[in-house]
Amino acid sequence: MSYIVAIDGPAGSGKGTLTKVVAKELGLVSIDTGMLYRCHALAVVRNNIDLDDKENIIKIMDNIEIKLKNENNIQTVFLDGEDVTDQIRLPEVNNTVSLTSSIPEVREKVTELERKIGYDWLKEGKNIIMEGRDITTVVFPEAEIKIYLDATPVERAKRRMEQQARKGINETFQEVLESIMNRDKNDMNKKVGALKRAPDAIYIDSSNLSIEQVKRKIINIIEKKQK
Ligand code: DC
């Protein structure tokens, strides 16, 4: 029987990295759902839709085609047939996605897409690991394995600083910490699809753990559930 591992957690908790390394070790298909929200946000940016123009932000969902491809554990995202995997990380998209992903009608459509992607893989006999903010609570509350991955804001800001430094971007610790705390506020206060801990999700605090240690924890949880 195929199974779903659902992982939620705040920005910088490491869920993106962990999802990929666990998928690699156990041969699961990893799905980063933030890429879907980012793809819609990119369409909003490209079409010069004003962020106050909710009607068109919602309407454009019906006029675009978003597709995820997953090959050898590398996920790419296509907007109307164009590979936009890099473009969805542009600063304009970062600034747009927080608002666009908080609109309930947008979430409804993306949730539909996430379920379809998940079920299509399950039908093919694959096991999946899907990460986001509402996967354990809204998208796949029935998932066999549910995990909430957390870390303190200070620890997440440190990790983000290191990531940014590797890209040659220099920000002060205070700036990064404030941005993390703002994102938490946005993520946790959405009217629909807010980030929260499902009562039956296993809580992992990764603040003082290495990627390898968290990976082992998650793999142990999956293996225990399977027995
Ligand atoms: O994980 P990320 O930073 O790539 O996510 C991009 C945005 O999408 C972020 O504002 C949170 C939002 N998101 C969401 O609301 N629900 C999800 N399941 C995944 C991401």
PDB file of N, CA, C and O in Angstrom, residues 127-154:
ATOM      1  N   ASN A 127       5.148   6.232  -3.208  1.00  0.00           N
ATOM      2  CA  ASN A 127       4.911   6.844  -1.898  1.00  0.00           C
ATOM      3  C   ASN A 127       5.342   8.302  -2.010  1.00  0.00           C
ATOM      4  O   ASN A 127       6.316   8.605  -2.687  1.00  0.00           O
ATOM      5  N   ILE A 128       4.603   9.186  -1.324  1.00  0.00           N
ATOM      6  CA  ILE A 128       4.946  10.602  -1.494  1.00  0.00           C
ATOM      7  C   ILE A 128       5.229  11.293  -0.161  1.00  0.00           C
ATOM      8  O   ILE A 128       4.720  10.889   0.891  1.00  0.00           O
ATOM      9  N   ILE A 129       6.040  12.339  -0.253  1.00  0.00           N
ATOM     10  CA  ILE A 129       6.300  13.181   0.914  1.00  0.00           C
ATOM     11  C   ILE A 129       6.032  14.609   0.450  1.00  0.00           C
ATOM     12  O   ILE A 129       6.666  15.094  -0.482  1.00  0.00           O
ATOM     13  N   MET A 130       5.009  15.227   1.045  1.00  0.00           N
ATOM     14  CA  MET A 130       4.570  16.554   0.585  1.00  0.00           C
ATOM     15  C   MET A 130       4.748  17.565   1.710  1.00  0.00           C
ATOM     16  O   MET A 130       4.330  17.312   2.833  1.00  0.00           O
ATOM     17  N   GLU A 131       5.370  18.703   1.381  1.00  0.00           N
ATOM     18  CA  GLU A 131       5.586  19.703   2.437  1.00  0.00           C
ATOM     19  C   GLU A 131       4.937  21.036   2.107  1.00  0.00           C
ATOM     20  O   GLU A 131       4.802  21.396   0.942  1.00  0.00           O
ATOM     21  N   GLY A 132       4.525  21.746   3.156  1.00  0.00           N
ATOM     22  CA  GLY A 132       3.897  23.052   2.974  1.00  0.00           C
ATOM     23  C   GLY A 132       3.523  23.650   4.311  1.00  0.00           C
ATOM     24  O   GLY A 132       4.273  23.552   5.294  1.00  0.00           O
ATOM     25  N   ARG A 133       2.352  24.292   4.350  1.00  0.00           N
ATOM     26  CA  ARG A 133       1.896  24.916   5.601  1.00  0.00           C
ATOM     27  C   ARG A 133       0.606  24.271   6.112  1.00  0.00           C
ATOM     28  O   ARG A 133       0.279  24.361   7.281  1.00  0.00           O
ATOM     29  N   ASP A 134      -0.149  23.671   5.166  1.00  0.00           N
ATOM     30  CA  ASP A 134      -1.470  23.137   5.536  1.00  0.00           C
ATOM     31  C   ASP A 134      -1.663  21.718   5.021  1.00  0.00           C
ATOM     32  O   ASP A 134      -2.779  21.295   4.779  1.00  0.00           O
ATOM     33  N   ILE A 135      -0.581  21.007   4.815  1.00  0.00           N
ATOM     34  CA  ILE A 135      -0.693  19.657   4.240  1.00  0.00           C
ATOM     35  C   ILE A 135      -1.272  18.691   5.280  1.00  0.00           C
ATOM     36  O   ILE A 135      -2.122  17.866   4.969  1.00  0.00           O
ATOM     37  N   THR A 136      -0.826  18.828   6.539  1.00  0.00           N
ATOM     38  CA  THR A 136      -1.315  17.905   7.585  1.00  0.00           C
ATOM     39  C   THR A 136      -2.733  18.266   8.044  1.00  0.00           C
ATOM     40  O   THR A 136      -3.428  17.444   8.624  1.00  0.00           O
ATOM     41  N   THR A 137      -3.141  19.517   7.805  1.00  0.00           N
ATOM     42  CA  THR A 137      -4.432  19.965   8.348  1.00  0.00           C
ATOM     43  C   THR A 137      -5.538  20.051   7.304  1.00  0.00           C
ATOM     44  O   THR A 137      -6.693  19.796   7.610  1.00  0.00           O
ATOM     45  N   VAL A 138      -5.182  20.424   6.065  1.00  0.00           N
ATOM     46  CA  VAL A 138      -6.220  20.671   5.049  1.00  0.00           C
ATOM     47  C   VAL A 138      -6.086  19.749   3.830  1.00  0.00           C
ATOM     48  O   VAL A 138      -7.060  19.149   3.381  1.00  0.00           O
ATOM     49  N   VAL A 139      -4.870  19.652   3.304  1.00  0.00           N
ATOM     50  CA  VAL A 139      -4.701  18.959   2.018  1.00  0.00           C
ATOM     51  C   VAL A 139      -4.797  17.442   2.194  1.00  0.00           C
ATOM     52  O   VAL A 139      -5.599  16.779   1.540  1.00  0.00           O
ATOM     53  N   PHE A 140      -3.998  16.895   3.098  1.00  0.00           N
ATOM     54  CA  PHE A 140      -4.049  15.459   3.368  1.00  0.00           C
ATOM     55  C   PHE A 140      -4.142  15.182   4.865  1.00  0.00           C
ATOM     56  O   PHE A 140      -3.218  14.614   5.455  1.00  0.00           O
ATOM     57  N   PRO A 141      -5.281  15.583   5.506  1.00  0.00           N
ATOM     58  CA  PRO A 141      -5.393  15.305   6.947  1.00  0.00           C
ATOM     59  C   PRO A 141      -5.426  13.808   7.224  1.00  0.00           C
ATOM     60  O   PRO A 141      -5.181  13.377   8.348  1.00  0.00           O
ATOM     61  N   GLU A 142      -5.694  13.020   6.169  1.00  0.00           N
ATOM     62  CA  GLU A 142      -5.764  11.565   6.343  1.00  0.00           C
ATOM     63  C   GLU A 142      -4.408  10.891   6.088  1.00  0.00           C
ATOM     64  O   GLU A 142      -4.319   9.663   6.071  1.00  0.00           O
ATOM     65  N   ALA A 143      -3.352  11.688   5.891  1.00  0.00           N
ATOM     66  CA  ALA A 143      -2.031  11.110   5.595  1.00  0.00           C
ATOM     67  C   ALA A 143      -1.623  10.121   6.684  1.00  0.00           C
ATOM     68  O   ALA A 143      -1.901  10.336   7.866  1.00  0.00           O
ATOM     69  N   GLU A 144      -0.945   9.071   6.276  1.00  0.00           N
ATOM     70  CA  GLU A 144      -0.524   8.024   7.225  1.00  0.00           C
ATOM     71  C   GLU A 144       0.472   8.590   8.235  1.00  0.00           C
ATOM     72  O   GLU A 144       0.490   8.200   9.399  1.00  0.00           O
ATOM     73  N   ILE A 145       1.334   9.493   7.765  1.00  0.00           N
ATOM     74  CA  ILE A 145       2.364  10.055   8.648  1.00  0.00           C
ATOM     75  C   ILE A 145       2.305  11.578   8.565  1.00  0.00           C
ATOM     76  O   ILE A 145       2.358  12.151   7.470  1.00  0.00           O
ATOM     77  N   LYS A 146       2.172  12.212   9.731  1.00  0.00           N
ATOM     78  CA  LYS A 146       2.086  13.671   9.751  1.00  0.00           C
ATOM     79  C   LYS A 146       3.147  14.228  10.704  1.00  0.00           C
ATOM     80  O   LYS A 146       3.257  13.754  11.842  1.00  0.00           O
ATOM     81  N   ILE A 147       3.878  15.203  10.197  1.00  0.00           N
ATOM     82  CA  ILE A 147       4.976  15.767  10.995  1.00  0.00           C
ATOM     83  C   ILE A 147       4.894  17.296  10.979  1.00  0.00           C
ATOM     84  O   ILE A 147       4.616  17.898   9.937  1.00  0.00           O
ATOM     85  N   TYR A 148       5.128  17.881  12.147  1.00  0.00           N
ATOM     86  CA  TYR A 148       5.256  19.339  12.220  1.00  0.00           C
ATOM     87  C   TYR A 148       6.700  19.634  12.589  1.00  0.00           C
ATOM     88  O   TYR A 148       7.164  19.283  13.676  1.00  0.00           O
ATOM     89  N   LEU A 149       7.413  20.247  11.638  1.00  0.00           N
ATOM     90  CA  LEU A 149       8.831  20.530  11.857  1.00  0.00           C
ATOM     91  C   LEU A 149       8.997  21.990  12.263  1.00  0.00           C
ATOM     92  O   LEU A 149       8.536  22.891  11.561  1.00  0.00           O
ATOM     93  N   ASP A 150       9.661  22.190  13.385  1.00  0.00           N
ATOM     94  CA  ASP A 150       9.768  23.538  13.930  1.00  0.00           C
ATOM     95  C   ASP A 150      11.228  23.879  14.256  1.00  0.00           C
ATOM     96  O   ASP A 150      12.099  22.994  14.285  1.00  0.00           O
ATOM     97  N   ALA A 151      11.494  25.135  14.502  1.00  0.00           N
ATOM     98  CA  ALA A 151      12.773  25.593  15.067  1.00  0.00           C
ATOM     99  C   ALA A 151      12.513  27.001  15.582  1.00  0.00           C
ATOM    100  O   ALA A 151      11.575  27.668  15.107  1.00  0.00           O
ATOM    101  N   THR A 152      13.301  27.448  16.518  1.00  0.00           N
ATOM    102  CA  THR A 152      13.059  28.785  17.083  1.00  0.00           C
ATOM    103  C   THR A 152      13.317  29.849  15.999  1.00  0.00           C
ATOM    104  O   THR A 152      14.126  29.622  15.090  1.00  0.00           O
ATOM    105  N   PRO A 153      12.662  31.009  16.107  1.00  0.00           N
ATOM    106  CA  PRO A 153      12.906  32.071  15.119  1.00  0.00           C
ATOM    107  C   PRO A 153      14.383  32.441  15.023  1.00  0.00           C
ATOM    108  O   PRO A 153      14.897  32.652  13.924  1.00  0.00           O
ATOM    109  N   VAL A 154      15.092  32.477  16.154  1.00  0.00           N
ATOM    110  CA  VAL A 154      16.515  32.851  16.133  1.00  0.00           C
ATOM    111  C   VAL A 154      17.316  31.828  15.328  1.00  0.00           C
ATOM    112  O   VAL A 154      18.146  32.171  14.479  1.00  0.00           O
TER     113      VAL A 154
END
